[in-house]
PDB file of C-alpha atoms in Angstrom:
ATOM      1  CA  MET G   1     390.678  71.653 171.819  1.00 85.00           C
ATOM      2  CA  LEU G   2     391.795  71.439 168.214  1.00 94.00           C
ATOM      3  CA  PRO G   3     391.788  68.949 165.451  1.00 97.00           C
ATOM      4  CA  ALA G   4     395.254  67.761 164.652  1.00 97.00           C
ATOM      5  CA  PRO G   5     395.776  68.823 161.629  1.00 98.00           C
ATOM      6  CA  THR G   6     395.723  66.352 158.439  1.00 98.00           C
ATOM      7  CA  SER G   7     397.564  66.444 155.478  1.00 97.00           C
ATOM      8  CA  ARG G   8     395.405  68.732 153.656  1.00 98.00           C
ATOM      9  CA  LEU G   9     393.265  70.569 156.100  1.00 98.00           C
ATOM     10  CA  ARG G  10     394.008  72.121 159.373  1.00 98.00           C
ATOM     11  CA  PHE G  11     391.529  73.365 162.093  1.00 98.00           C
ATOM     12  CA  ARG G  12     390.344  76.678 164.439  1.00 97.00           C
ATOM     13  CA  GLU G  13     388.031  78.357 165.898  1.00 97.00           C
ATOM     14  CA  MET G  14     385.457  79.912 163.608  1.00 96.00           C
ATOM     15  CA  ALA G  15     385.116  84.317 164.180  1.00 96.00           C
ATOM     16  CA  GLU G  16     383.013  87.213 163.232  1.00 96.00           C
ATOM     17  CA  ALA G  17     385.001  88.259 159.725  1.00 96.00           C
ATOM     18  CA  ASP G  18     384.218  84.233 158.182  1.00 95.00           C
ATOM     19  CA  ALA G  19     380.897  84.715 158.744  1.00 93.00           C
ATOM     20  CA  ASP G  20     379.829  85.156 154.457  1.00 92.00           C
ATOM     21  CA  ALA G  21     382.574  82.725 153.589  1.00 93.00           C
ATOM     22  CA  LEU G  22     380.523  80.090 156.059  1.00 91.00           C
ATOM     23  CA  GLY G  23     377.396  81.754 154.535  1.00 89.00           C
ATOM     24  CA  GLU G  24     378.326  80.351 151.150  1.00 89.00           C
ATOM     25  CA  VAL G  25     379.305  77.112 152.603  1.00 89.00           C
ATOM     26  CA  LEU G  26     375.881  76.544 154.071  1.00 85.00           C
ATOM     27  CA  GLU G  27     374.709  78.407 151.107  1.00 81.00           C
ATOM     28  CA  VAL G  28     371.874  80.445 153.363  1.00 74.00           C
ATOM     29  CA  GLY G  29     370.125  81.364 149.393  1.00 70.00           C
ATOM     30  CA  SER G  30     369.777  78.965 148.164  1.00 69.00           C
ATOM     31  CA  PRO G  31     366.096  77.538 148.698  1.00 67.00           C
ATOM     32  CA  ALA G  32     367.231  73.521 148.012  1.00 69.00           C
ATOM     33  CA  SER G  33     369.710  74.540 151.557  1.00 73.00           C
ATOM     34  CA  ARG G  34     368.340  73.262 155.284  1.00 76.00           C
ATOM     35  CA  TYR G  35     370.158  76.666 155.448  1.00 76.00           C
ATOM     36  CA  ALA G  36     367.562  79.178 153.843  1.00 68.00           C
ATOM     37  CA  GLY G  37     368.114  81.714 154.557  1.00 74.00           C
ATOM     38  CA  ARG G  38     369.864  81.391 157.958  1.00 81.00           C
ATOM     39  CA  ASP G  39     371.718  84.192 159.375  1.00 87.00           C
ATOM     40  CA  PRO G  40     375.722  83.025 159.168  1.00 89.00           C
ATOM     41  CA  HIS G  41     376.413  85.646 161.707  1.00 93.00           C
ATOM     42  CA  ARG G  42     373.708  83.921 164.057  1.00 91.00           C
ATOM     43  CA  TRP G  43     375.698  80.394 163.226  1.00 91.00           C
ATOM     44  CA  VAL G  44     378.666  82.257 164.026  1.00 94.00           C
ATOM     45  CA  ALA G  45     377.564  83.441 167.534  1.00 94.00           C
ATOM     46  CA  TRP G  46     376.458  80.861 167.900  1.00 93.00           C
ATOM     47  CA  THR G  47     378.938  78.685 167.595  1.00 94.00           C
ATOM     48  CA  ARG G  48     381.668  80.333 169.052  1.00 96.00           C
ATOM     49  CA  GLY G  49     379.592  80.470 172.356  1.00 95.00           C
ATOM     50  CA  LEU G  50     379.229  76.134 172.506  1.00 94.00           C
ATOM     51  CA  TYR G  51     383.429  77.160 172.368  1.00 95.00           C
ATOM     52  CA  ALA G  52     382.759  79.131 176.323  1.00 95.00           C
ATOM     53  CA  GLU G  53     380.485  76.424 176.914  1.00 95.00           C
ATOM     54  CA  HIS G  54     381.303  73.074 176.211  1.00 94.00           C
ATOM     55  CA  GLY G  55     385.374  73.626 174.967  1.00 94.00           C
ATOM     56  CA  PHE G  56     383.918  72.460 171.295  1.00 95.00           C
ATOM     57  CA  GLY G  57     382.448  74.006 168.608  1.00 96.00           C
ATOM     58  CA  LEU G  58     382.183  74.060 164.806  1.00 96.00           C
ATOM     59  CA  TRP G  59     385.449  74.711 163.489  1.00 97.00           C
ATOM     60  CA  VAL G  60     386.952  76.532 160.836  1.00 97.00           C
ATOM     61  CA  VAL G  61     388.475  73.964 157.976  1.00 98.00           C
ATOM     62  CA  GLU G  62     390.982  74.968 155.508  1.00 97.00           C
ATOM     63  CA  THR G  63     393.680  73.920 153.325  1.00 97.00           C
ATOM     64  CA  HIS G  64     397.090  74.061 154.808  1.00 97.00           C
ATOM     65  CA  ASP G  65     397.341  77.479 151.854  1.00 96.00           C
ATOM     66  CA  GLY G  66     394.787  79.612 153.458  1.00 95.00           C
ATOM     67  CA  THR G  67     391.344  78.188 151.086  1.00 95.00           C
ATOM     68  CA  LEU G  68     388.343  78.081 153.472  1.00 96.00           C
ATOM     69  CA  VAL G  69     386.813  74.286 152.826  1.00 97.00           C
ATOM     70  CA  GLY G  70     383.767  74.447 154.595  1.00 95.00           C
ATOM     71  CA  ASP G  71     383.135  73.787 158.890  1.00 96.00           C
ATOM     72  CA  CYS G  72     383.471  70.079 160.755  1.00 97.00           C
ATOM     73  CA  GLY G  73     383.347  70.016 164.476  1.00 97.00           C
ATOM     74  CA  LEU G  74     381.225  68.884 167.882  1.00 97.00           C
ATOM     75  CA  THR G  75     377.591  70.304 169.320  1.00 95.00           C
ATOM     76  CA  ARG G  76     375.231  69.518 171.740  1.00 95.00           C
ATOM     77  CA  GLN G  77     371.841  68.455 170.417  1.00 94.00           C
ATOM     78  CA  GLU G  78     368.031  68.038 171.782  1.00 93.00           C
ATOM     79  CA  VAL G  79     366.811  64.826 169.976  1.00 93.00           C
ATOM     80  CA  GLN G  80     363.915  63.067 171.302  1.00 91.00           C
ATOM     81  CA  GLY G  81     364.050  64.629 174.522  1.00 92.00           C
ATOM     82  CA  GLU G  82     368.070  63.509 174.670  1.00 93.00           C
ATOM     83  CA  TRP G  83     371.354  65.812 174.724  1.00 95.00           C
ATOM     84  CA  LEU G  84     373.313  64.675 172.411  1.00 95.00           C
ATOM     85  CA  THR G  85     376.742  65.379 170.905  1.00 96.00           C
ATOM     86  CA  GLU G  86     376.750  65.356 167.226  1.00 96.00           C
ATOM     87  CA  ILE G  87     379.431  65.908 164.578  1.00 98.00           C
ATOM     88  CA  GLY G  88     379.311  67.631 162.154  1.00 96.00           C
ATOM     89  CA  TRP G  89     380.595  68.989 159.022  1.00 95.00           C
ATOM     90  CA  HIS G  90     379.820  71.357 156.264  1.00 94.00           C
ATOM     91  CA  VAL G  91     382.192  71.695 152.831  1.00 95.00           C
ATOM     92  CA  HIS G  92     381.743  75.044 150.316  1.00 94.00           C
ATOM     93  CA  PRO G  93     379.950  72.932 147.254  1.00 92.00           C
ATOM     94  CA  GLU G  94     382.271  74.091 145.199  1.00 94.00           C
ATOM     95  CA  LEU G  95     384.613  71.597 147.123  1.00 95.00           C
ATOM     96  CA  ARG G  96     382.684  68.784 147.386  1.00 93.00           C
ATOM     97  CA  GLY G  97     383.233  65.266 146.449  1.00 94.00           C
ATOM     98  CA  ARG G  98     386.775  66.014 147.084  1.00 97.00           C
ATOM     99  CA  GLY G  99     386.806  63.716 150.899  1.00 97.00           C
ATOM    100  CA  TYR G 100     387.050  66.583 152.674  1.00 98.00           C
ATOM    101  CA  ALA G 101     384.176  66.016 154.902  1.00 97.00           C
ATOM    102  CA  THR G 102     385.993  63.196 155.989  1.00 98.00           C
ATOM    103  CA  GLU G 103     389.128  64.116 156.554  1.00 98.00           C
ATOM    104  CA  ALA G 104     387.950  67.199 158.598  1.00 98.00           C
ATOM    105  CA  ALA G 105     385.952  64.521 160.430  1.00 98.00           C
ATOM    106  CA  THR G 106     388.490  61.615 161.065  1.00 97.00           C
ATOM    107  CA  SER G 107     389.750  64.146 162.991  1.00 98.00           C
ATOM    108  CA  VAL G 108     387.569  65.959 164.929  1.00 97.00           C
ATOM    109  CA  LEU G 109     386.142  62.466 165.937  1.00 96.00           C
ATOM    110  CA  THR G 110     389.453  61.586 167.646  1.00 96.00           C
ATOM    111  CA  CYS G 111     390.297  64.762 168.592  1.00 96.00           C
ATOM    112  CA  ALA G 112     386.731  63.593 170.576  1.00 96.00           C
ATOM    113  CA  ARG G 113     388.342  60.668 171.554  1.00 95.00           C
ATOM    114  CA  ASP G 114     391.329  61.909 173.195  1.00 93.00           C
ATOM    115  CA  ALA G 115     388.566  64.023 175.177  1.00 93.00           C
ATOM    116  CA  GLY G 116     387.141  61.533 176.516  1.00 93.00           C
ATOM    117  CA  ILE G 117     384.172  61.563 174.449  1.00 95.00           C
ATOM    118  CA  ASP G 118     383.138  58.245 174.664  1.00 94.00           C
ATOM    119  CA  HIS G 119     379.721  58.029 172.356  1.00 96.00           C
ATOM    120  CA  LEU G 120     379.089  60.682 168.880  1.00 97.00           C
ATOM    121  CA  VAL G 121     375.363  61.436 166.440  1.00 97.00           C
ATOM    122  CA  ALA G 122     375.386  62.380 162.457  1.00 97.00           C
ATOM    123  CA  ILE G 123     371.804  64.179 162.223  1.00 95.00           C
ATOM    124  CA  ILE G 124     371.625  63.808 158.827  1.00 94.00           C
ATOM    125  CA  ALA G 125     368.492  64.610 156.299  1.00 92.00           C
ATOM    126  CA  PRO G 126     367.010  61.129 154.589  1.00 94.00           C
ATOM    127  CA  ASP G 127     368.446  62.257 151.063  1.00 92.00           C
ATOM    128  CA  ASN G 128     371.504  64.025 151.930  1.00 92.00           C
ATOM    129  CA  HIS G 129     373.456  60.757 151.065  1.00 94.00           C
ATOM    130  CA  ALA G 130     376.368  62.133 150.986  1.00 94.00           C
ATOM    131  CA  SER G 131     376.327  63.332 154.473  1.00 95.00           C
ATOM    132  CA  GLN G 132     375.242  59.141 155.150  1.00 96.00           C
ATOM    133  CA  ALA G 133     378.410  57.860 152.964  1.00 97.00           C
ATOM    134  CA  VAL G 134     380.662  60.300 155.580  1.00 96.00           C
ATOM    135  CA  ALA G 135     378.916  58.970 158.599  1.00 97.00           C
ATOM    136  CA  ARG G 136     379.302  55.331 157.686  1.00 97.00           C
ATOM    137  CA  ARG G 137     383.224  56.433 156.892  1.00 96.00           C
ATOM    138  CA  LEU G 138     383.411  57.067 159.878  1.00 95.00           C
ATOM    139  CA  GLY G 139     381.934  53.459 161.734  1.00 95.00           C
ATOM    140  CA  PHE G 140     378.213  55.163 162.197  1.00 97.00           C
ATOM    141  CA  THR G 141     374.987  52.832 162.042  1.00 97.00           C
ATOM    142  CA  VAL G 142     371.433  54.486 161.546  1.00 97.00           C
ATOM    143  CA  ASP G 143     370.338  54.231 165.116  1.00 95.00           C
ATOM    144  CA  ARG G 144     367.147  55.832 164.634  1.00 95.00           C
ATOM    145  CA  GLU G 145     364.859  57.919 162.346  1.00 96.00           C
ATOM    146  CA  VAL G 146     363.688  60.627 163.830  1.00 96.00           C
ATOM    147  CA  ARG G 147     361.875  64.489 162.996  1.00 92.00           C
ATOM    148  CA  TRP G 148     363.488  66.325 164.313  1.00 87.00           C
ATOM    149  CA  HIS G 149     363.301  70.870 164.138  1.00 84.00           C
ATOM    150  CA  GLY G 150     360.471  69.936 161.403  1.00 86.00           C
ATOM    151  CA  SER G 151     362.025  67.048 159.273  1.00 87.00           C
ATOM    152  CA  PRO G 152     362.817  63.413 159.086  1.00 93.00           C
ATOM    153  CA  ALA G 153     366.150  62.771 159.540  1.00 94.00           C
ATOM    154  CA  LEU G 154     368.705  60.154 160.352  1.00 96.00           C
ATOM    155  CA  VAL G 155     370.681  60.243 163.420  1.00 97.00           C
ATOM    156  CA  PHE G 156     373.836  58.067 163.418  1.00 97.00           C
ATOM    157  CA  GLY G 157     375.631  56.815 166.032  1.00 96.00           C
ATOM    158  CA  GLY G 158     378.891  55.709 166.575  1.00 93.00           C
ATOM    159  CA  THR G 159     381.116  54.166 170.274  1.00 92.00           C
ATOM    160  CA  LEU G 160     384.638  56.407 170.175  1.00 88.00           C
ATOM    161  CA  VAL G 161     386.942  53.649 171.573  1.00 76.00           C
ATOM    162  CA  GLY G 162     390.654  54.395 172.303  1.00 59.00           C
TER     163      GLY G 162
END
């Protein structure tokens, strides 16, 4: 399972060699980042485990000339005791605001629908207005507000129809 390329982007499986670049995307060195202090090598290992277990995970997103844009894909997340399939995206800070997240997520959404997944969620921090806008562009609406990993979060949901 791999999303189809778009006019500007292509997808591939994450590899250990991507860890340092993904650390920049996740801003692991920034105290303001949700991912501050996380080990990007563990991020890659977790994602590769998702491929083995579910056949999907977060894929590296890059331009057709090979510039790493970020990651985007599907993960399994537990929310209030329920396991859900989440669509998620992370774009390098220097490349935000160019429509890459929406473009990548649209391809991932199509891939999920083609694989028979009928409902996705996006779990987004209440102050992350850019990601909320992406979720809305995908046709998602807020299903509920939760505490997730100790912080408030909005759970956007979208039903995929063929």
